[in-house]
PDB file of C-alpha atoms in Angstrom:
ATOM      1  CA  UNK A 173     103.733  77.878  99.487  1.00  0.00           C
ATOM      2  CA  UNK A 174     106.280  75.632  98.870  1.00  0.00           C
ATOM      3  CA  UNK A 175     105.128  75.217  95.053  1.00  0.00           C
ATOM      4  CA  UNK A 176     104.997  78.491  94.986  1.00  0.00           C
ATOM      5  CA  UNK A 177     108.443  78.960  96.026  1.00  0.00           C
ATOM      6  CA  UNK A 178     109.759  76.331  93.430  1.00  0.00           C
ATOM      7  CA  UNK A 179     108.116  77.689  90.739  1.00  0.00           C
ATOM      8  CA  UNK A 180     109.951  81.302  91.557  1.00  0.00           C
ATOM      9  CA  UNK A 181     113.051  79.702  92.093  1.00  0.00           C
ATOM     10  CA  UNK A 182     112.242  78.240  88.441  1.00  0.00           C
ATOM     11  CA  UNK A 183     111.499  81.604  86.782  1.00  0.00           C
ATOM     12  CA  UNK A 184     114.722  83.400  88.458  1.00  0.00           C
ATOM     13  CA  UNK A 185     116.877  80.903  87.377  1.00  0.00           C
ATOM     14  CA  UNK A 186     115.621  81.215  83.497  1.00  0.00           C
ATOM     15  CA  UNK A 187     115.095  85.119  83.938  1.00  0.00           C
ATOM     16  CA  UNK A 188     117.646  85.908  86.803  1.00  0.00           C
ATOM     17  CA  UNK A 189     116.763  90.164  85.419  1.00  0.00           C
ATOM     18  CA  UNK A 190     113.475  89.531  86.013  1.00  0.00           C
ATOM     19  CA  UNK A 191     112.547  91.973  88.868  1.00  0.00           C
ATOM     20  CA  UNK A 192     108.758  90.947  89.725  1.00  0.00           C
ATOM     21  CA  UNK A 193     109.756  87.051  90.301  1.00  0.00           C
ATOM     22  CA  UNK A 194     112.876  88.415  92.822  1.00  0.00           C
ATOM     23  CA  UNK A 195     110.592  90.455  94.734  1.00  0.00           C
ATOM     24  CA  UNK A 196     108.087  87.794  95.049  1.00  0.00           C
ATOM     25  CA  UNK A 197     110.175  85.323  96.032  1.00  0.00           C
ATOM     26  CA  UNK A 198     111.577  87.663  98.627  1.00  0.00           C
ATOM     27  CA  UNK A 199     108.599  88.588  99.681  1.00  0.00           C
ATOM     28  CA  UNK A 200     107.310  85.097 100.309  1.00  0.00           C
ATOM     29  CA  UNK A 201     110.489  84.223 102.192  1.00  0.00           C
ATOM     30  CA  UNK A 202     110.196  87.467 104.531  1.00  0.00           C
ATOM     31  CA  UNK A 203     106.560  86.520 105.207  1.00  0.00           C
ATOM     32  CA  UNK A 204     108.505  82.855 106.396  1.00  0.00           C
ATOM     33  CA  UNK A 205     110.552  84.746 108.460  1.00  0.00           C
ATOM     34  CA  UNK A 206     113.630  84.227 106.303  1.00  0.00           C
ATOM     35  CA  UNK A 207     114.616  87.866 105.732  1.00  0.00           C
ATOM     36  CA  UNK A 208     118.741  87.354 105.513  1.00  0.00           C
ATOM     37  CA  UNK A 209     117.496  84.979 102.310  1.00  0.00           C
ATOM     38  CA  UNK A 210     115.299  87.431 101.308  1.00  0.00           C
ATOM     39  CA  UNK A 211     117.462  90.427 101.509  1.00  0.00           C
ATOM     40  CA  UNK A 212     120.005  90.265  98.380  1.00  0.00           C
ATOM     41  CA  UNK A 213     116.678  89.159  96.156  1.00  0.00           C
ATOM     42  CA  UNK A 214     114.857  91.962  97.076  1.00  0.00           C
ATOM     43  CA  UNK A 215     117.927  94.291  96.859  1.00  0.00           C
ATOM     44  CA  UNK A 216     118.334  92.921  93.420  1.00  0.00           C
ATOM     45  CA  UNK A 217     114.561  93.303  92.102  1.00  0.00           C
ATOM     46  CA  UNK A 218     115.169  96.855  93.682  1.00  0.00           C
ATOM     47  CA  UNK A 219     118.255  97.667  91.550  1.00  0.00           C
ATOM     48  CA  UNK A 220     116.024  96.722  88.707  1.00  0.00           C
ATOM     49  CA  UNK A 221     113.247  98.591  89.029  1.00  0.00           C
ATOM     50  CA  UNK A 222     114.086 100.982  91.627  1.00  0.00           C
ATOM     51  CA  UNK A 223     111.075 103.318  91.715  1.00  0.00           C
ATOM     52  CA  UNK A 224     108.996 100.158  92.621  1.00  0.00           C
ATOM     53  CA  UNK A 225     106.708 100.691  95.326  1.00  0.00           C
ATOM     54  CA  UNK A 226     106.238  97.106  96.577  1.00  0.00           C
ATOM     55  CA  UNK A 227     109.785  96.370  96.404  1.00  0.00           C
ATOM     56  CA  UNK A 228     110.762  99.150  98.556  1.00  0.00           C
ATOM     57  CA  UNK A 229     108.227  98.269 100.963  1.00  0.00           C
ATOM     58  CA  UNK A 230     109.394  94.707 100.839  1.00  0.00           C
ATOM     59  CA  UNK A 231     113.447  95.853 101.668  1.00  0.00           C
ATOM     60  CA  UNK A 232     112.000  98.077 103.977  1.00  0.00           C
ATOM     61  CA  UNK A 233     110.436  95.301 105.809  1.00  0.00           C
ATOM     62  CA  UNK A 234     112.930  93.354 105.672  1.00  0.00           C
ATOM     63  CA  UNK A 235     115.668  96.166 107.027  1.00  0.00           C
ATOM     64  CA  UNK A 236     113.118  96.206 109.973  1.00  0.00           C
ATOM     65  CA  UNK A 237     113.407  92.684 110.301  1.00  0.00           C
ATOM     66  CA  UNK A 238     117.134  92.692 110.563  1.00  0.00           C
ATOM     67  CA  UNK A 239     116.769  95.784 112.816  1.00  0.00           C
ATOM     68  CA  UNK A 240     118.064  97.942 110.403  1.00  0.00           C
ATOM     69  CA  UNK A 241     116.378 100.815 111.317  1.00  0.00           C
ATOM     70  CA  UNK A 242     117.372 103.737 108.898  1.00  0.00           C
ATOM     71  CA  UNK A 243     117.535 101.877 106.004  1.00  0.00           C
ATOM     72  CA  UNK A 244     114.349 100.849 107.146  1.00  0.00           C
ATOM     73  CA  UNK A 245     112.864 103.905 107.470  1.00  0.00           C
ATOM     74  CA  UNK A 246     114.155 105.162 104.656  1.00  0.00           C
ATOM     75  CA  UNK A 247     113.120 102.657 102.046  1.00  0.00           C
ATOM     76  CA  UNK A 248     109.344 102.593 103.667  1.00  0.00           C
ATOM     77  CA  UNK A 249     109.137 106.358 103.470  1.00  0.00           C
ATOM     78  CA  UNK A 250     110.430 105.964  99.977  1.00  0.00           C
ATOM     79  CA  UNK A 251     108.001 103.159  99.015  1.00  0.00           C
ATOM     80  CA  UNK A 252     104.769 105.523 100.646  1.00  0.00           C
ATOM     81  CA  UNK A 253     105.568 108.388  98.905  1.00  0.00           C
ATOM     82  CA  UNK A 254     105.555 106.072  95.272  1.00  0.00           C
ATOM     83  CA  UNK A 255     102.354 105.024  96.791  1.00  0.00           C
ATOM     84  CA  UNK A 256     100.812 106.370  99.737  1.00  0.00           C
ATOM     85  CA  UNK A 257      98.489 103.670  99.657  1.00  0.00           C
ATOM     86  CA  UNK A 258     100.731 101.056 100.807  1.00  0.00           C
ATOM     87  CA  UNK A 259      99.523  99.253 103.846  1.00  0.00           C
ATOM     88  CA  UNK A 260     102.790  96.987 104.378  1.00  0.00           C
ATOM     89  CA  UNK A 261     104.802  99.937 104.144  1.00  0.00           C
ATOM     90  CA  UNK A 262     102.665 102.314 106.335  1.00  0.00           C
ATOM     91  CA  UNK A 263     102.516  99.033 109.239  1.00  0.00           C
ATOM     92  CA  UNK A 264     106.304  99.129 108.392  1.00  0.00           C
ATOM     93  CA  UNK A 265     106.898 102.448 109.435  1.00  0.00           C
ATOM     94  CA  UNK A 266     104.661 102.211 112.250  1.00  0.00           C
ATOM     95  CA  UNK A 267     106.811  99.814 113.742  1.00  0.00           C
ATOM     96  CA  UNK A 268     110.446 101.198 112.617  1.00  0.00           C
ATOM     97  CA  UNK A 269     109.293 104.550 114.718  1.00  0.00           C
ATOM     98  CA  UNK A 270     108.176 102.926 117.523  1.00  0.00           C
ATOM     99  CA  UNK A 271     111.627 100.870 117.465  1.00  0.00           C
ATOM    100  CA  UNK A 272     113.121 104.178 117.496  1.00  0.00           C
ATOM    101  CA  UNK A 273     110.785 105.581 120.052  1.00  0.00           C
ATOM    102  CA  UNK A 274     108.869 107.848 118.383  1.00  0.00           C
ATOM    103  CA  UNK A 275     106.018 107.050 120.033  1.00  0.00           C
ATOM    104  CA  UNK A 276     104.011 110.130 118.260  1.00  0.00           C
ATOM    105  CA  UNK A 277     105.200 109.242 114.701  1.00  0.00           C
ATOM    106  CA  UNK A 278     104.056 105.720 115.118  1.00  0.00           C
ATOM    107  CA  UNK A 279     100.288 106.597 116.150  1.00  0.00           C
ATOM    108  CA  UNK A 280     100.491 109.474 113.046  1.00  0.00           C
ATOM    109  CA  UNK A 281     101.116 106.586 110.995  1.00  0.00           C
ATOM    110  CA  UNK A 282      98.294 104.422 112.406  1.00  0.00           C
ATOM    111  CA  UNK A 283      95.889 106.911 112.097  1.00  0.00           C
ATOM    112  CA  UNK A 284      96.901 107.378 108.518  1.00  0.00           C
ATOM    113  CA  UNK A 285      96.187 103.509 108.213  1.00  0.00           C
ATOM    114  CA  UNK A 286      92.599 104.349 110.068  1.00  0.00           C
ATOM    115  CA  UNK A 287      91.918 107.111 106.844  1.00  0.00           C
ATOM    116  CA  UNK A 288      92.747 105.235 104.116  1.00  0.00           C
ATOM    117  CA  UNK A 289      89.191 103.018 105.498  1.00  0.00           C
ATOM    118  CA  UNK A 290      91.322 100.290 105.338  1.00  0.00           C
ATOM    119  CA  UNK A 291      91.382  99.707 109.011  1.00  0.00           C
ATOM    120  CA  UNK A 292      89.289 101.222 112.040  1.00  0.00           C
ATOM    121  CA  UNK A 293      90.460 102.403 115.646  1.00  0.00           C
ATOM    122  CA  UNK A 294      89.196  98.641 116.565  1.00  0.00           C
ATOM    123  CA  UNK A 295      92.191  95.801 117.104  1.00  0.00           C
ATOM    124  CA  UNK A 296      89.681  93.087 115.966  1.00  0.00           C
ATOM    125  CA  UNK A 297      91.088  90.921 113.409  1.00  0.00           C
ATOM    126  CA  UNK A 298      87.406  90.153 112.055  1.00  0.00           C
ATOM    127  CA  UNK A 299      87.612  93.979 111.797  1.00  0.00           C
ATOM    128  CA  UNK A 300      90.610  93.916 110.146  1.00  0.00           C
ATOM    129  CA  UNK A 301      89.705  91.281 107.397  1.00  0.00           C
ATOM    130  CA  UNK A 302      86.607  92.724 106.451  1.00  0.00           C
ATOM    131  CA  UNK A 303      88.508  96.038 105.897  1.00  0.00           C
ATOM    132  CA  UNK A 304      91.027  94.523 103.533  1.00  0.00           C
ATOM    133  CA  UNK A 305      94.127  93.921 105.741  1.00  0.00           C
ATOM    134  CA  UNK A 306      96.498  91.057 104.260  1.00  0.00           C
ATOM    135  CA  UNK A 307      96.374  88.319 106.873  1.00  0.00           C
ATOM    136  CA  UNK A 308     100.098  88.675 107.066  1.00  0.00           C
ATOM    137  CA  UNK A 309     100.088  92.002 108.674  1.00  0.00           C
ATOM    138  CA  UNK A 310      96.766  91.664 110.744  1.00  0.00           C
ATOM    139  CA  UNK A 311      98.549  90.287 113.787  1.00  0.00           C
ATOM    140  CA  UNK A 312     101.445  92.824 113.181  1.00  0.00           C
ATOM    141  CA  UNK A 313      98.734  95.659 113.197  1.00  0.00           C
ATOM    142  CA  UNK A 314      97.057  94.551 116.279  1.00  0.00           C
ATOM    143  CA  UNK A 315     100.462  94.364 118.573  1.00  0.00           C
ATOM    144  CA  UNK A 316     101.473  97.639 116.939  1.00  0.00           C
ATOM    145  CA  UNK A 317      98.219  99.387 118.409  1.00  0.00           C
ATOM    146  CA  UNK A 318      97.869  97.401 121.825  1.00  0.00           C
ATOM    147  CA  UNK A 319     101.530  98.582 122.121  1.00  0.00           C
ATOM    148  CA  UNK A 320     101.104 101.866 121.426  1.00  0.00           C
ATOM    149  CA  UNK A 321      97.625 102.797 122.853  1.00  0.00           C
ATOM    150  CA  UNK A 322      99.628 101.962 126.314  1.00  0.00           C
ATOM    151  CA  UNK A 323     102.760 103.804 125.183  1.00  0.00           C
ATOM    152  CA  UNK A 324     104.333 106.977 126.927  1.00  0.00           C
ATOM    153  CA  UNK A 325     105.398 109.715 124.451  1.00  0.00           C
TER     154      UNK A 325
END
């Protein structure tokens, strides 16, 4: 990863308009749990190519992260509705409502995870893997439906 960061920083600084290299970097450093380094790279790669799905999924998360939770849930709604197919924005979501205590919401949004046959009702992670879940939101998934299977609305 740390090549891989490097080489990013590399490309930005020769192509500092080049929107796919911003969000990946920001991207990478969210997954590190660096979203305040993350945040003006991703904002960037989002003012240049603002319709992108993965981007706004990638703000989104990192809004959450920062407990931002309107921008939050606005940028994840934004990024599902480019692509409803988006399983870091749809976990995203999940867990902006249930900051917000929308217990409900958040289980809608699970069970929209569940039909996409991405993901089953089970909270295995060997479930979870062999259904296609990034290993980077497996963990996320799991506390997100242990917390809300126990959850009052």
């Amino acid at each position: 990863a740390g090549r891989a960061e490097a080489l990013l920083r590399q490309s930005i600084q020769r192509h500092p308009n080049d929107a796919p290299s911003l969000h990946t970097l920001a991207w990478l450093l969210l997954t590190r749990g660096q979203a305040g380094e993350a945040r003006p790279l991703a904002a960037r790669a989002l003012e240049l190519s603002p319709d992108d799905a993965g981007t706004l999924a990638t703000l989104g998360r990192i809004e959450l992260a920062g407990r931002n939770l309107e921008p939050a849930e606005s940028l994840l709604r934004r990024s599902i509705a480019a692509d409803a197919t988006r399983i870091d924005a749809l976990v995203g979501l999940a867990g902006v409502l249930r900051a917000q205590g929308r217990t409900l919401e958040a289980r809608d949004v699970l069970q929209q995870i569940d039909r996409l046959g991405q993901t089953g009702p089970t909270t295995s992670s060997l479930a979870a893997a062999e259904r296609g879940i990034p290993v980077y939101l497996r963990q996320e998934l799991e506390e997100l439906r242990e917390a809300l299977s126990g959850a009052n609305d």
